[in-house]
Amino acid sequence: MSTLASGIGMTSQRTRARMVERLKEQGINDARVLAAMNAIPRHVFVEEALQSRAYEDTPLPIGQGQTISSPYTVARSCELACQGRPLDKVLEIGGGCGYQAAVLSLLARQVLSLERIAALVRHARESLSACRINNVLMKIADGSHGYPRAAPYDAIVVAAAMPFIPDELKAQIRPGGRLIAPVGSGEDQRLVMVEVREEGVVEQELEVVKFVPLLKGVS
Ligand code: SAH
């Protein structure tokens, strides 16, 4: 790993192992997800002043009024998306600082991550390359409509709250695949899981969550 990625050295590996123990206590039990959370240096994806807090179970600001989701939220979305099996192609909507994409990079062959704020994409690309991750493609794009050109995806993970899940997004999920998205607005949001099964599309409302809103256009 580069000097950037190894910056905090052993301390952060130990801190990360403690984070993983906490995730297990919180109910995350997919071994692949836990291993990925243990492997990705979360501190590389947050700004220097906040690096000492990178492994706390809390969202943190990443600039441009956006936040990196808490470790639990990232692990939970990844666990639901993965169903305990290796994935081929994954689409992330709301790439932010690139951390969740980095975790997904260890769970899938290829990750396409869409982020509407160009400055965040620039930083995210730097952090991903500092970690020598080369199976994540981050694009500056409004992901509200997904990315049909590269569909279908084994999983779609949405990291910004949408008022509802549009049919055109569901149409980009491969049979047997899943979409995980926060649905609602403000304090009234729930994580929703869409599964494309043989017998049809099944939608399930899960726990209450709090994400930044999905916005239109790029900036
Ligand atoms: N997964 C991210 C979480 C970022 S927060 C991480 O690991 O850091 C959600 C992100 O969604 C923000 O960066 C925000 O700019 C982005 N976003 C909001 N609306 C969007 C849209 N329509 N298309 C793409 N990204 C969007």
Short mmCIF file of C-alpha atoms and ligand atoms in Angstrom, two decimals:
data_model
loop_
_atom_site.label_atom_id
_atom_site.label_comp_id
_atom_site.label_asym_id
_atom_site.label_seq_id
_atom_site.Cartn_x
_atom_site.Cartn_y
_atom_site.Cartn_z
CA MET A 1 0.00 0.00 0.00
CA SER A 2 1.09 3.60 -0.57
CA THR A 3 2.26 5.86 2.24
CA LEU A 4 -1.15 7.51 2.17
CA ALA A 5 -2.97 4.24 2.70
CA SER A 6 -0.57 3.04 5.40
CA GLY A 7 -0.53 6.51 7.04
CA ILE A 8 -1.76 5.52 10.49
CA GLY A 9 -0.03 2.15 10.34
CA MET A 10 -0.74 -0.61 12.85
CA THR A 11 -2.93 1.55 15.03
CA SER A 12 -5.51 1.84 12.31
CA GLN A 13 -5.41 -1.91 11.56
CA ARG A 14 -6.16 -2.55 15.24
CA THR A 15 -8.82 0.14 15.30
CA ARG A 16 -10.33 -1.38 12.17
CA ALA A 17 -10.39 -4.83 13.77
CA ARG A 18 -12.28 -3.30 16.70
CA MET A 19 -14.73 -1.72 14.24
CA VAL A 20 -15.32 -5.16 12.72
CA GLU A 21 -15.94 -6.67 16.18
CA ARG A 22 -18.53 -3.94 16.77
CA LEU A 23 -20.18 -4.68 13.42
CA LYS A 24 -20.53 -8.34 14.44
CA GLU A 25 -22.14 -7.31 17.72
CA GLN A 26 -24.51 -5.11 15.74
CA GLY A 27 -25.62 -8.14 13.73
CA ILE A 28 -23.50 -8.11 10.58
CA ASN A 29 -22.55 -11.73 9.94
CA ASP A 30 -21.55 -12.09 6.27
CA ALA A 31 -17.89 -13.17 6.49
CA ARG A 32 -17.02 -11.60 3.13
CA VAL A 33 -18.45 -8.23 4.13
CA LEU A 34 -16.65 -8.33 7.49
CA ALA A 35 -13.37 -9.21 5.74
CA ALA A 36 -13.85 -6.35 3.25
CA MET A 37 -14.58 -3.87 6.06
CA ASN A 38 -11.43 -5.11 7.81
CA ALA A 39 -9.34 -4.72 4.67
CA ILE A 40 -10.33 -1.25 3.41
CA PRO A 41 -8.58 1.61 5.25
CA ARG A 42 -11.55 3.87 5.92
CA HIS A 43 -9.32 6.73 7.11
CA VAL A 44 -7.92 7.14 3.59
CA PHE A 45 -11.37 8.23 2.40
CA VAL A 46 -11.97 10.99 4.96
CA GLU A 47 -10.19 14.32 5.17
CA GLU A 48 -7.04 14.48 7.28
CA ALA A 49 -8.57 16.42 10.18
CA LEU A 50 -11.16 13.65 10.68
CA GLN A 51 -8.93 10.62 10.16
CA SER A 52 -8.69 9.85 13.87
CA ARG A 53 -12.49 9.47 13.92
CA ALA A 54 -12.70 7.34 10.77
CA TYR A 55 -13.46 4.08 12.61
CA GLU A 56 -16.14 5.45 14.93
CA ASP A 57 -19.63 4.23 14.19
CA THR A 58 -20.81 7.53 12.83
CA PRO A 59 -21.30 9.31 9.53
CA LEU A 60 -18.65 12.01 8.87
CA PRO A 61 -18.60 15.06 6.60
CA ILE A 62 -16.75 14.59 3.30
CA GLY A 63 -17.14 18.14 1.98
CA GLN A 64 -19.70 19.69 -0.39
CA GLY A 65 -22.35 19.23 2.34
CA GLN A 66 -22.20 15.42 1.96
CA THR A 67 -21.36 12.62 4.39
CA ILE A 68 -19.69 9.22 4.37
CA SER A 69 -22.21 6.75 5.82
CA SER A 70 -21.43 5.07 9.14
CA PRO A 71 -19.55 1.75 9.00
CA TYR A 72 -22.71 -0.08 10.09
CA THR A 73 -24.79 1.47 7.31
CA VAL A 74 -22.18 0.56 4.68
CA ALA A 75 -21.84 -3.00 6.02
CA ARG A 76 -25.60 -3.49 6.23
CA SER A 77 -26.22 -2.29 2.65
CA CYS A 78 -23.37 -4.45 1.33
CA GLU A 79 -24.59 -7.51 3.25
CA LEU A 80 -28.11 -7.14 1.90
CA ALA A 81 -26.80 -6.55 -1.62
CA CYS A 82 -24.45 -9.55 -1.61
CA GLN A 83 -26.61 -12.36 -0.27
CA GLY A 84 -23.41 -14.10 0.81
CA ARG A 85 -22.19 -14.78 -2.74
CA PRO A 86 -19.62 -13.17 -5.04
CA LEU A 87 -21.13 -10.62 -7.39
CA ASP A 88 -20.27 -9.83 -10.97
CA LYS A 89 -21.38 -6.26 -11.67
CA VAL A 90 -22.56 -3.76 -9.07
CA LEU A 91 -23.92 -0.25 -9.56
CA GLU A 92 -23.59 2.27 -6.75
CA ILE A 93 -25.64 5.48 -6.90
CA GLY A 94 -24.12 8.22 -4.73
CA GLY A 95 -20.41 7.33 -4.67
CA GLY A 96 -19.40 10.20 -2.34
CA CYS A 97 -15.87 9.69 -1.05
CA GLY A 98 -15.58 6.26 -2.65
CA TYR A 99 -15.47 4.25 0.59
CA GLN A 100 -18.50 2.08 -0.04
CA ALA A 101 -17.32 1.51 -3.62
CA ALA A 102 -13.98 0.34 -2.18
CA VAL A 103 -15.73 -2.15 0.11
CA LEU A 104 -17.86 -3.33 -2.82
CA SER A 105 -14.72 -3.73 -4.94
CA LEU A 106 -13.79 -6.72 -2.75
CA LEU A 107 -17.24 -8.25 -3.10
CA ALA A 108 -17.78 -7.86 -6.84
CA ARG A 109 -15.80 -8.27 -10.05
CA GLN A 110 -16.67 -4.78 -11.23
CA VAL A 111 -18.16 -1.72 -9.53
CA LEU A 112 -19.64 1.24 -11.38
CA SER A 113 -20.20 4.18 -9.04
CA LEU A 114 -22.11 7.32 -10.03
CA GLU A 115 -21.62 10.61 -8.16
CA ARG A 116 -23.11 13.96 -9.17
CA ILE A 117 -20.44 16.20 -7.53
CA ALA A 118 -17.26 16.38 -9.64
CA ALA A 119 -15.03 17.49 -6.72
CA LEU A 120 -16.00 14.38 -4.73
CA VAL A 121 -15.30 12.13 -7.70
CA ARG A 122 -11.80 13.60 -8.06
CA HIS A 123 -11.02 12.88 -4.40
CA ALA A 124 -12.63 9.46 -4.50
CA ARG A 125 -10.54 8.44 -7.51
CA GLU A 126 -7.37 9.51 -5.66
CA SER A 127 -8.32 7.52 -2.57
CA LEU A 128 -9.21 4.44 -4.61
CA SER A 129 -5.93 4.54 -6.47
CA ALA A 130 -4.02 5.08 -3.19
CA CYS A 131 -5.56 1.77 -2.13
CA ARG A 132 -4.58 0.19 -5.47
CA ILE A 133 -8.20 -0.57 -6.27
CA ASN A 134 -8.69 -0.86 -10.00
CA ASN A 135 -12.07 -2.51 -10.48
CA VAL A 136 -14.10 0.58 -9.56
CA LEU A 137 -15.15 2.98 -12.28
CA MET A 138 -16.38 6.28 -10.82
CA LYS A 139 -18.35 8.52 -13.11
CA ILE A 140 -19.59 12.07 -12.70
CA ALA A 141 -23.27 11.56 -13.39
CA ASP A 142 -26.80 12.02 -12.09
CA GLY A 143 -27.64 8.47 -11.07
CA SER A 144 -31.39 9.00 -10.61
CA HIS A 145 -32.07 6.84 -13.65
CA GLY A 146 -29.29 4.34 -12.99
CA TYR A 147 -27.00 3.48 -15.89
CA PRO A 148 -28.94 1.31 -18.35
CA ARG A 149 -26.04 1.08 -20.82
CA ALA A 150 -24.08 -1.27 -18.55
CA ALA A 151 -27.13 -3.10 -17.11
CA PRO A 152 -28.07 -5.63 -15.83
CA TYR A 153 -26.42 -5.52 -12.41
CA ASP A 154 -26.24 -8.24 -9.76
CA ALA A 155 -26.82 -5.52 -7.23
CA ILE A 156 -27.67 -1.83 -7.16
CA VAL A 157 -26.80 0.04 -3.97
CA VAL A 158 -28.26 3.52 -3.57
CA ALA A 159 -26.60 5.81 -1.00
CA ALA A 160 -28.94 8.82 -1.22
CA ALA A 161 -32.61 8.92 -0.23
CA MET A 162 -35.11 8.67 -3.08
CA PRO A 163 -38.83 9.47 -2.78
CA PHE A 164 -39.66 6.13 -4.42
CA ILE A 165 -37.82 3.48 -6.45
CA PRO A 166 -38.44 4.12 -10.14
CA ASP A 167 -39.34 1.16 -12.37
CA GLU A 168 -36.47 2.00 -14.72
CA LEU A 169 -34.03 1.24 -11.86
CA LYS A 170 -35.74 -2.06 -11.04
CA ALA A 171 -35.43 -2.96 -14.73
CA GLN A 172 -31.62 -2.78 -14.40
CA ILE A 173 -31.42 -5.61 -11.83
CA ARG A 174 -30.42 -9.05 -13.09
CA PRO A 175 -32.81 -11.93 -12.25
CA GLY A 176 -31.82 -13.15 -8.78
CA GLY A 177 -30.32 -9.75 -7.99
CA ARG A 178 -31.19 -7.06 -5.48
CA LEU A 179 -31.48 -3.30 -5.13
CA ILE A 180 -30.98 -1.65 -1.74
CA ALA A 181 -32.10 1.97 -1.34
CA PRO A 182 -33.14 4.44 1.33
CA VAL A 183 -36.67 5.58 0.47
CA GLY A 184 -38.41 8.65 1.89
CA SER A 185 -37.22 12.08 2.91
CA GLY A 186 -35.84 13.91 5.97
CA GLU A 187 -36.46 11.93 9.18
CA ASP A 188 -38.94 9.66 7.44
CA GLN A 189 -36.76 7.18 5.55
CA ARG A 190 -36.58 3.42 5.44
CA LEU A 191 -34.14 1.06 3.85
CA VAL A 192 -35.95 -0.83 1.08
CA MET A 193 -34.81 -4.07 -0.53
CA VAL A 194 -36.04 -4.99 -4.01
CA GLU A 195 -35.47 -8.58 -5.12
CA VAL A 196 -35.98 -9.80 -8.66
CA ARG A 197 -37.22 -13.36 -8.17
CA GLU A 198 -38.58 -15.89 -10.63
CA GLU A 199 -42.09 -15.26 -9.39
CA GLY A 200 -41.73 -11.49 -9.75
CA VAL A 201 -40.34 -8.38 -8.10
CA VAL A 202 -40.57 -8.40 -4.30
CA GLU A 203 -40.16 -5.18 -2.33
CA GLN A 204 -39.52 -5.20 1.41
CA GLU A 205 -39.34 -2.27 3.84
CA LEU A 206 -36.58 -2.66 6.43
CA GLU A 207 -35.25 -0.40 9.20
CA VAL A 208 -35.46 3.38 9.60
CA VAL A 209 -32.37 5.11 8.16
CA LYS A 210 -31.03 8.60 7.55
CA PHE A 211 -29.33 9.45 4.25
CA VAL A 212 -28.72 12.70 2.37
CA PRO A 213 -31.30 13.29 -0.36
CA LEU A 214 -30.85 12.22 -3.98
CA LEU A 215 -30.56 15.41 -6.06
CA LYS A 216 -30.93 16.04 -9.76
CA GLY A 217 -28.21 17.06 -12.19
CA VAL A 218 -24.43 17.26 -11.76
CA SER A 219 -22.40 19.97 -10.05
N1 SAH B 1 -21.40 5.79 -0.52
C1 SAH B 1 -20.90 7.07 -0.15
C2 SAH B 1 -21.95 7.86 0.61
C3 SAH B 1 -22.05 9.24 0.07
S1 SAH B 1 -23.43 10.16 0.61
C4 SAH B 1 -19.58 6.96 0.62
O1 SAH B 1 -19.12 5.85 0.87
O2 SAH B 1 -18.99 8.01 0.90
C5 SAH B 1 -24.44 10.16 -0.84
C6 SAH B 1 -23.86 10.75 -2.08
O3 SAH B 1 -24.89 10.73 -3.07
C7 SAH B 1 -23.41 12.21 -1.99
O4 SAH B 1 -22.05 12.30 -2.27
C8 SAH B 1 -24.25 12.93 -3.05
O5 SAH B 1 -23.55 13.93 -3.76
C9 SAH B 1 -24.63 11.77 -3.97
N2 SAH B 1 -25.81 11.99 -4.80
C10 SAH B 1 -26.98 12.62 -4.48
N3 SAH B 1 -27.82 12.61 -5.54
C11 SAH B 1 -27.19 11.95 -6.55
C12 SAH B 1 -27.55 11.60 -7.89
N4 SAH B 1 -28.74 11.93 -8.44
N5 SAH B 1 -26.65 10.93 -8.64
C13 SAH B 1 -25.43 10.59 -8.14
N6 SAH B 1 -25.05 10.87 -6.88
C14 SAH B 1 -25.91 11.55 -6.09
#
